[in-house]
Coordinates of C-alpha atoms and ligand atoms in Angstrom, one line a residue:
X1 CA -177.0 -20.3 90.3
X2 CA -173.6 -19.8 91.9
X3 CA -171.2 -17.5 89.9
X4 CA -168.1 -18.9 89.8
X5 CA -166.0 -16.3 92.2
X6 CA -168.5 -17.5 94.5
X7 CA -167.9 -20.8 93.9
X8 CA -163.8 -20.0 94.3
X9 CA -164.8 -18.6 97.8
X10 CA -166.8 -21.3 98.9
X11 CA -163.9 -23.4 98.0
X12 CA -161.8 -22.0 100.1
X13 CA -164.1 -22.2 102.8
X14 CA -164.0 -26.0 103.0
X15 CA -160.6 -26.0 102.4
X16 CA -160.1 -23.7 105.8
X17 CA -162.8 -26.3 107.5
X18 CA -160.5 -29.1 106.1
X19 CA -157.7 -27.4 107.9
X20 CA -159.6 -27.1 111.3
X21 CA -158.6 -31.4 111.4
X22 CA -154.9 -30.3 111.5
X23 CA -153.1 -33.2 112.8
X24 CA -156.0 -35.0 114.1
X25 CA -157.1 -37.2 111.2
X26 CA -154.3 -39.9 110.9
X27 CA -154.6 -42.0 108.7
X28 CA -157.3 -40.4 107.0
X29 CA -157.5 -37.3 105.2
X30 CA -158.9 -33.9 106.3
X31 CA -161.9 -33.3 104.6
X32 CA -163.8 -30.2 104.9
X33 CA -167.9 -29.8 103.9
X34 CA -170.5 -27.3 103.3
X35 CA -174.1 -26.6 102.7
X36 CA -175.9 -23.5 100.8
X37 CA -179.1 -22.3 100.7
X38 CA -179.8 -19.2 97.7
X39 CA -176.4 -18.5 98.4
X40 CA -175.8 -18.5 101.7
X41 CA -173.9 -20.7 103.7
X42 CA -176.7 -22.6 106.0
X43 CA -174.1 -25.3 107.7
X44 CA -170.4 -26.2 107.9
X45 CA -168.5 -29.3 108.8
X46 CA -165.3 -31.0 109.1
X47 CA -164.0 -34.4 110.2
X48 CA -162.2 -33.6 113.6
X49 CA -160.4 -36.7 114.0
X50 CA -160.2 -40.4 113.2
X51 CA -163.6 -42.4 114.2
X52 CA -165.2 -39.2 114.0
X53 CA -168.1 -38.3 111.6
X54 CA -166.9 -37.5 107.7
X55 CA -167.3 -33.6 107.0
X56 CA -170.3 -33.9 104.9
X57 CA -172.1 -36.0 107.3
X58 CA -171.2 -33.0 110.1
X59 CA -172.5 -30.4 107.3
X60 CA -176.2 -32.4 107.3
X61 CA -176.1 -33.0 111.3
X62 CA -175.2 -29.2 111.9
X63 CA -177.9 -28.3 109.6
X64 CA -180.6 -30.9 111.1
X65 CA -183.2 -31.0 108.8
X66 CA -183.6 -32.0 105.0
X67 CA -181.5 -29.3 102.8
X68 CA -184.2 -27.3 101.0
X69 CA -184.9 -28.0 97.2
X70 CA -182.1 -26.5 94.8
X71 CA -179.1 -26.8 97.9
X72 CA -175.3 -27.6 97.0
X73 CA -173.2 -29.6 99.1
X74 CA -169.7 -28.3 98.7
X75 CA -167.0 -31.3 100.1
X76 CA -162.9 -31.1 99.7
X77 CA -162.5 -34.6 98.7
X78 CA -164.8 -37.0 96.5
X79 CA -167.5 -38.2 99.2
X80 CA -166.3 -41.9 100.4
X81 CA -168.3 -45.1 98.3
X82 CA -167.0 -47.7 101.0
X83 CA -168.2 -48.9 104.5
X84 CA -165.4 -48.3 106.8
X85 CA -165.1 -46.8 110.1
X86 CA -168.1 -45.0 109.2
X87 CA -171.1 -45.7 106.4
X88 CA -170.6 -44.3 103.0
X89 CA -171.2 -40.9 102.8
X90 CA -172.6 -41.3 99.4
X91 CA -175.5 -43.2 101.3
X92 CA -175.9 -40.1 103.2
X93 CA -175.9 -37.7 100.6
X94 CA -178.4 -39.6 98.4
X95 CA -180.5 -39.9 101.3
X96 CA -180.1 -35.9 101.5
X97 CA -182.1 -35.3 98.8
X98 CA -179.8 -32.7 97.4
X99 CA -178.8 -32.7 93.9
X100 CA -176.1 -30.9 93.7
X101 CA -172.7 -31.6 94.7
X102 CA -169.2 -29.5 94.1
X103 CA -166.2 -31.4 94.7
X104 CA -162.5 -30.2 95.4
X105 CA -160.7 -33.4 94.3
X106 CA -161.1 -36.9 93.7
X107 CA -159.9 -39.7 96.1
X108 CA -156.0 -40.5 95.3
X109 CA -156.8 -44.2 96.0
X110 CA -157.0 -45.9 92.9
X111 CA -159.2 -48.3 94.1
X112 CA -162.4 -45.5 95.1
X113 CA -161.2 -42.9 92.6
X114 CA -164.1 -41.5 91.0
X115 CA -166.2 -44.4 92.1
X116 CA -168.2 -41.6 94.5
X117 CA -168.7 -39.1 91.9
X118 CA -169.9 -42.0 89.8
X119 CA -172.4 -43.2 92.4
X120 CA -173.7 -39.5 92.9
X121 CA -174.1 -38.8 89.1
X122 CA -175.8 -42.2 88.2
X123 CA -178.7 -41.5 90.8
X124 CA -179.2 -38.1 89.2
X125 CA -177.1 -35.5 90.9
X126 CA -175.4 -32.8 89.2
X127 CA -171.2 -33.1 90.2
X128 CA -168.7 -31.0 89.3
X129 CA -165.4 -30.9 89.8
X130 CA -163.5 -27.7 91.4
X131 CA -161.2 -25.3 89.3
X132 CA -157.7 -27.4 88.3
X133 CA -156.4 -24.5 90.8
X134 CA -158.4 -25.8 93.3
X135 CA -158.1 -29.3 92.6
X136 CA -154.7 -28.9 93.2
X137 CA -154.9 -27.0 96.3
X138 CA -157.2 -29.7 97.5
X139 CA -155.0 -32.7 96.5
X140 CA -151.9 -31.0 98.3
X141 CA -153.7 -30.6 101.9
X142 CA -154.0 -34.5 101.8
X143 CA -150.6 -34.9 100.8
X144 CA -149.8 -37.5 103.4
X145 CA -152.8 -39.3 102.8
X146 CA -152.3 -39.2 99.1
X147 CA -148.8 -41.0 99.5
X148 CA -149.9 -43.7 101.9
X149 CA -152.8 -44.6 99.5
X150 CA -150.6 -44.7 96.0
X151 CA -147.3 -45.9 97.7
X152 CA -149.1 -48.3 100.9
X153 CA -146.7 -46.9 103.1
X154 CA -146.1 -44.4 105.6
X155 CA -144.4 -41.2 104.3
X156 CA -141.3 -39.8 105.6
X157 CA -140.5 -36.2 105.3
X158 CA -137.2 -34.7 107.0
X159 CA -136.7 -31.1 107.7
X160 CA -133.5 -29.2 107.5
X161 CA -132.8 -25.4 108.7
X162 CA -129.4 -24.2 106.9
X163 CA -127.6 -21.1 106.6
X164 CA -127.0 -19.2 102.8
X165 CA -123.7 -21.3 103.3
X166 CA -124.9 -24.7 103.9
X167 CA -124.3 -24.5 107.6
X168 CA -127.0 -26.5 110.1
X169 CA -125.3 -25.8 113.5
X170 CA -123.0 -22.5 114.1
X171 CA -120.7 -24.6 116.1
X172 CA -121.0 -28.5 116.0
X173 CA -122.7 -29.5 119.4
X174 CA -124.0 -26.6 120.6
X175 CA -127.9 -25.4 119.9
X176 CA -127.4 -22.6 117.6
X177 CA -130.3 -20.4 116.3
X178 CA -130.4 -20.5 112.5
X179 CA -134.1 -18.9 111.4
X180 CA -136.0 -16.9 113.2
X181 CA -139.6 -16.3 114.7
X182 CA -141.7 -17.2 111.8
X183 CA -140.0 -19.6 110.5
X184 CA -139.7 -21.2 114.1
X185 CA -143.4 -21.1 114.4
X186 CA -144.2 -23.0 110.9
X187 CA -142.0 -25.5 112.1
X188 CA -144.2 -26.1 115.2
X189 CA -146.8 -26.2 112.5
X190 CA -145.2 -28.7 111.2
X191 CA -144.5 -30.8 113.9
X192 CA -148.5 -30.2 115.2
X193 CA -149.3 -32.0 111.8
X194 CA -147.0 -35.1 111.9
X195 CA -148.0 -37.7 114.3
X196 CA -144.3 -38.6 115.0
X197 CA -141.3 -37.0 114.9
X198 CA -137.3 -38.6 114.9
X199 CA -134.0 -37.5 115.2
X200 CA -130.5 -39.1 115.5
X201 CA -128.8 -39.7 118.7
X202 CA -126.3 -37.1 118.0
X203 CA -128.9 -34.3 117.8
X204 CA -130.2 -35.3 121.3
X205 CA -126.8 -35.1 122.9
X206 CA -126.1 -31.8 121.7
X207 CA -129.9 -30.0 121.6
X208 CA -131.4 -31.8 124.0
X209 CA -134.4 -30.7 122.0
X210 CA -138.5 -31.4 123.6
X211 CA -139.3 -32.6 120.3
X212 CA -143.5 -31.5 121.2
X213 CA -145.4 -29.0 119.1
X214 CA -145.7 -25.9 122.1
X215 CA -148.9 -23.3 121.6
X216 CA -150.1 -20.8 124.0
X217 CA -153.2 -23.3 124.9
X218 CA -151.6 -26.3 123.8
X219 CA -148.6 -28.8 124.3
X220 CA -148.7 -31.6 121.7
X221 CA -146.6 -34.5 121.8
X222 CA -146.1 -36.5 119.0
X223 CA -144.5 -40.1 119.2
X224 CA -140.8 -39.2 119.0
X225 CA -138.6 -41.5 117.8
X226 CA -134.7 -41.5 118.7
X227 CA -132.2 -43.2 116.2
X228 CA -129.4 -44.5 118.8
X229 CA -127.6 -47.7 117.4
X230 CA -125.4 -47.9 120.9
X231 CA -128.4 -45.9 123.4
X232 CA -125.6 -43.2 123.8
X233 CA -128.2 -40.8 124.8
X234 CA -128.5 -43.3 127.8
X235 CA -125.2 -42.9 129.0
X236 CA -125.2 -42.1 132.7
X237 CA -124.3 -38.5 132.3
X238 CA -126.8 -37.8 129.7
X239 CA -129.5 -39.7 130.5
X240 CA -131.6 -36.7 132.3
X241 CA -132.4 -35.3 128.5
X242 CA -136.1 -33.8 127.8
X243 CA -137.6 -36.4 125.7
X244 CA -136.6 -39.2 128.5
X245 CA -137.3 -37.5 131.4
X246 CA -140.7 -35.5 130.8
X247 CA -144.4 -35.9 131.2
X248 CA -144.6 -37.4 127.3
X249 CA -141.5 -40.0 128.3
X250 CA -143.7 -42.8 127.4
X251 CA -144.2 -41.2 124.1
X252 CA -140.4 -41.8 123.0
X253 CA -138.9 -44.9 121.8
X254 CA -135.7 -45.6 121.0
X255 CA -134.6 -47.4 117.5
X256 CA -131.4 -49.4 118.7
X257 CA -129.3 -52.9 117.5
X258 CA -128.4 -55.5 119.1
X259 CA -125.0 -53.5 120.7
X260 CA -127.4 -51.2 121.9
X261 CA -129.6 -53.7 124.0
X262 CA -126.3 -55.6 125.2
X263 CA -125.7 -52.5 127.4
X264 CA -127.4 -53.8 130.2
X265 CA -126.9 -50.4 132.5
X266 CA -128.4 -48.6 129.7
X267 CA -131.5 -50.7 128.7
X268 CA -131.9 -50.7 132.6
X269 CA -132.2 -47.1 132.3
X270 CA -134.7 -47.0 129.8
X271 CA -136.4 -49.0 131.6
X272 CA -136.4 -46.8 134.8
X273 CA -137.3 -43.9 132.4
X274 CA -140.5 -45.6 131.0
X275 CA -138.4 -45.4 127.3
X276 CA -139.4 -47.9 125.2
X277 CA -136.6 -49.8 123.2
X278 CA -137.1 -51.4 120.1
X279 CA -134.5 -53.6 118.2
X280 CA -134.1 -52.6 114.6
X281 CA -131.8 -54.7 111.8
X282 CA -128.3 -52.9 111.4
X283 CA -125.7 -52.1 108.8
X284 CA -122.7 -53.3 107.7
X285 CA -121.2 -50.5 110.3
X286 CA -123.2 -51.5 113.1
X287 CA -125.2 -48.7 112.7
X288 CA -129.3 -48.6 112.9
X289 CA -130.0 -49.6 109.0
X290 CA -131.7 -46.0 107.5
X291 CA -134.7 -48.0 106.4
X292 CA -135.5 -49.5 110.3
X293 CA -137.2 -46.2 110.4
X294 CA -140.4 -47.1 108.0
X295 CA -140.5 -50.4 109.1
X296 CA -140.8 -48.8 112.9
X297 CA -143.4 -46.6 111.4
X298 CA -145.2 -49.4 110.1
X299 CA -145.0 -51.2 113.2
X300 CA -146.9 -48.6 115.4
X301 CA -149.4 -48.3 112.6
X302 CA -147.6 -44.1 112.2
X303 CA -148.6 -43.0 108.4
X304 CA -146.2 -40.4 108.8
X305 CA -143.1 -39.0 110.8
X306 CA -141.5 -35.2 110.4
X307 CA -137.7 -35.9 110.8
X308 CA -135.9 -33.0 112.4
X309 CA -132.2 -34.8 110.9
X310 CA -129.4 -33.7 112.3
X311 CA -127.1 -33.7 109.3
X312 CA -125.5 -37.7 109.5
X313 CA -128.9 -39.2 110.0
X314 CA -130.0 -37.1 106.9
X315 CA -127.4 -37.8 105.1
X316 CA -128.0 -41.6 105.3
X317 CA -131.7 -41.3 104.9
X318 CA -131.6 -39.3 102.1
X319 CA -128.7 -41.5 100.5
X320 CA -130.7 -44.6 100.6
X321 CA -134.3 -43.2 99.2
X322 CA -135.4 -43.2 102.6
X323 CA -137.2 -39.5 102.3
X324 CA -140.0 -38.7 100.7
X325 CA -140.8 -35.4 101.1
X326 CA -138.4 -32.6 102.3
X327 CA -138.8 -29.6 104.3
X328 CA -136.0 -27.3 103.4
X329 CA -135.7 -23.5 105.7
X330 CA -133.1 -21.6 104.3
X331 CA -132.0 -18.9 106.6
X332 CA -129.8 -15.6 105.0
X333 CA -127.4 -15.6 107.8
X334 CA -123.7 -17.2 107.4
X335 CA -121.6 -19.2 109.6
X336 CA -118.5 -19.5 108.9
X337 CA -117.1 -20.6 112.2
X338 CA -114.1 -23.2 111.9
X339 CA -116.4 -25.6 114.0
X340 CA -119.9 -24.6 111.8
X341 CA -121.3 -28.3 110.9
X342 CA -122.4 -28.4 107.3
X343 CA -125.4 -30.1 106.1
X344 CA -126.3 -32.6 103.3
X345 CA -126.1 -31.0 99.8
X346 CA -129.8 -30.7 98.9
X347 CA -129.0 -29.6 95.3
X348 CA -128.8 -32.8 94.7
X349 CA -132.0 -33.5 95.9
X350 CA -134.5 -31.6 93.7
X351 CA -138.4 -31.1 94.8
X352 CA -141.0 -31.8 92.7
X353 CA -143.8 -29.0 92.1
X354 CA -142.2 -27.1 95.0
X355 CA -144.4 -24.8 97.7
X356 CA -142.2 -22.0 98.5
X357 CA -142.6 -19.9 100.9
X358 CA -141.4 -16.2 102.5
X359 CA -141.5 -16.4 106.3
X360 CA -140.0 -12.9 107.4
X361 CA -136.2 -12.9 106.6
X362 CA -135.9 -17.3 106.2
X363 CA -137.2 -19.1 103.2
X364 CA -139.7 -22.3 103.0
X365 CA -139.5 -24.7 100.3
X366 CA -141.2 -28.1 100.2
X367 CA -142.3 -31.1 98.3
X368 CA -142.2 -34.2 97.0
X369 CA -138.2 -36.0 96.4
Ligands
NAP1 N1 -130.3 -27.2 111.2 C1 -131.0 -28.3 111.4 O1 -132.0 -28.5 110.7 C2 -130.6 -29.3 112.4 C3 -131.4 -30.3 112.8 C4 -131.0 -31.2 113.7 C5 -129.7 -31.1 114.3 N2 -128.9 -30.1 113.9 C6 -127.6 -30.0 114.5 O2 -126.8 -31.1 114.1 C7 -125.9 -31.4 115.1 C8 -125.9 -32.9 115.4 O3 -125.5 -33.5 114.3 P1 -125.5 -35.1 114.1 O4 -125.2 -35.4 112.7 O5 -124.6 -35.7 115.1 O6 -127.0 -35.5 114.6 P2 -127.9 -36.7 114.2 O7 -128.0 -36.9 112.7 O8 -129.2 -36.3 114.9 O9 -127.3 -37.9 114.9 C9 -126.4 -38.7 114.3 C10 -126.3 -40.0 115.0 O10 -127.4 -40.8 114.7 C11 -127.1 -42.1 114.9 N3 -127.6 -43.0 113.8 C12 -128.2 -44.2 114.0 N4 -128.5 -44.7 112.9 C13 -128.0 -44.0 111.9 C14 -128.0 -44.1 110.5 N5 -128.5 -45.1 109.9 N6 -127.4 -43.1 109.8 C15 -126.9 -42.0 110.5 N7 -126.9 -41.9 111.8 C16 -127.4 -42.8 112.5 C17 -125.5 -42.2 114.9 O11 -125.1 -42.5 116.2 P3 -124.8 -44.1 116.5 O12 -123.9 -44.6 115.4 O13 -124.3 -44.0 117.8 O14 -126.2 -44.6 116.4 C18 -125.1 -40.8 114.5 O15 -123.9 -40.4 115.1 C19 -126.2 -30.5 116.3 O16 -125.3 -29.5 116.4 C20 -127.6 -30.0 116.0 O17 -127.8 -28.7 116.5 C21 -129.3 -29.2 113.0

């Protein structure tokens, strides 16, 4: 029998071999899996990426024989009922032979929820649930997966980085540095997770930002995705920029109108640059229309994108309902520079059962809109 601190612990085991998939599992969910023996911990698993294995079926294939008589499989998520990419994993627990099973959450999608644990439990097996703490914790790690299941369609979060005051740039068009190192590294995180990223046109002409996910033993490049209504950032002067001119370039695409693709030196550009250019509907304005953005994310099948504003394209996202989940850094520092550029007011956007966190001197907090 497991007590139930060591039942917490072996919780957050799986939830740390859920984590290993970081970024990797698009569109599915990271799920994290493990096997004990007498109360020791006799194989781990983890699903690594999309296509690959599910986690409990890596727990049995580490573990290479039949689990011995009175072994618990511990899993993150409800064990999938469905043939998909891969067999049920309910086949290959039953097959197993164990008869035992702790579970960190149930699948979000209302069409599988609770069908596994039903399937488990009617062919014998003993299933319980995790700790509501833990269910929790589980059903947050997945929270990208969660939305695209309950809302069928891809989820759009947007980060901003402000000052005490409100400020997101010390002086408009210049790169200015607003949190420091620890916050800098969650946001790399961050961007490791999502497997796209955007920003507005005006945050390319003044940052000339890389937009990838750098690590000591890794550079990661997500699909970045430039908001440019006229392809300004293809003007001849600026056209040299980071995201257009480095070894990812075929990993950016450009959201434009019709004004953008009449430009014929600029499209030729993009072309020369191996930047791909997709037409989007625009606004009464002329500008990009805020919601382009999803469809574009449903068009290269992306169930997610980490949105790095600047301030005018978050503003007109989050005007028109077009975030769904907000990243907001909140440094202690001040600018009060004449030029300082302000950001949206995010009072008026509250977050639902926030995650707040301290990172050295700046502030995390994040959640649902
Ligand atoms: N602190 C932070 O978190 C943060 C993050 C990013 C940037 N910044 C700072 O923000 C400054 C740049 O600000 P910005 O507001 O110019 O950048 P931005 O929001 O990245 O770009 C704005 C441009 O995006 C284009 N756009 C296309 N469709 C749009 C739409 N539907 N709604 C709004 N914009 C649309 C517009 O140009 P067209 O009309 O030509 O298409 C617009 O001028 C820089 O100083 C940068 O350092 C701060």
């Amino acid at each position: 029998m497991l007590d139930s601190g060591k039942i917490a612990s072996l919780f957050d085991r799986v939830l740390d071999l859920a984590r290993l998939g970081w970024g990797n599992t698009h569109p599915n969910p990271m799920v994290g899996a493990l096997i004990v023996e007498n109360g020791d911990v006799v194989a781990e698993g983890y699903h690594k990426e999309v296509g690959a294995v599910h986690a409990e079926v890596a727990a049995f294939s580490t573990l290479g024989r039949k689990p011995r008589e009175g072994a618990a499989l511990f899993v993150s998520l409800e064990p999938c009922s469905t043939h998909g990419r891969t067999p049920p994993c309910t086949d290959a627990i039953l097959r197993s032979g164990i008869k035992k099973v702790y579970v960190g959450c149930s699948d979000p999608n209302p069409k599988h929820s609770s069908r596994g644990l039903d399937i488990l439990r009617e062919s014998g097996m003993s299933v319980e649930l995790s700790s509501e703490k833990d269910q929790n914790r589980a059903t947050r790690l997945n929270f990208v997966f969660n939305h695209n299941m309950l809302k069928n369609s891809p989820l759009i979060a947007l980060k901003m980085a402000e000052t005490k005051n409100g400020m997101v740039a010390e002086i408009q068009g210049v790169p200015s540095r607003i949190t420091e190192a620890e916050a800098r590294a969650n946001m790399m995180h961050w961007r490791r997770f999502f497997p796209a990223i955007c920003v507005g046109a005006g945050t390319v002409l003044s940052d000339d930002p890389s937009l990838t996910a750098r690590f000591p033993a890794e550079t990661w490049c997500p699909l970045r995705i430039i908001v440019d209504s006229n392809l300004v950032t293809l003007g001849s002067l600026v056209s040299d920029r980071v995201i257009y001119t480095d070894q990812f370039a075929d990993r950016t695409i450009i959201l434009t109108t019709s004004h953008g693709l009449s430009r014929q030196d600029r499209v030729s550009r993009a072309k020369e640059l191996g930047v791909r250019l997709v037409e989007v509907a625009e606004d009464e304005t002329g500008r990009a229309k805020p919601d382009a953005l999803r469809s574009a994310l449903n068009q290269f099948e992306m169930n997610a994108v980490y949105c790095e504003g600047g301030p005018t394209l978050a503003r007109s996202l989050l005007n028109t309902g077009n975030v769904d989940y907000l990243f907001k850094y909140r440094s202690p520092k001040v600018f009060d520079h004449e030029q300082a550029l302000s950001g949206p007011d995010l009072h008026d956007f509250p977050i639902k059962e926030p995650v707040k966190e301290s990172l050295g001197e700046d502030y995390l907090t994040h959640g649902f809109l």
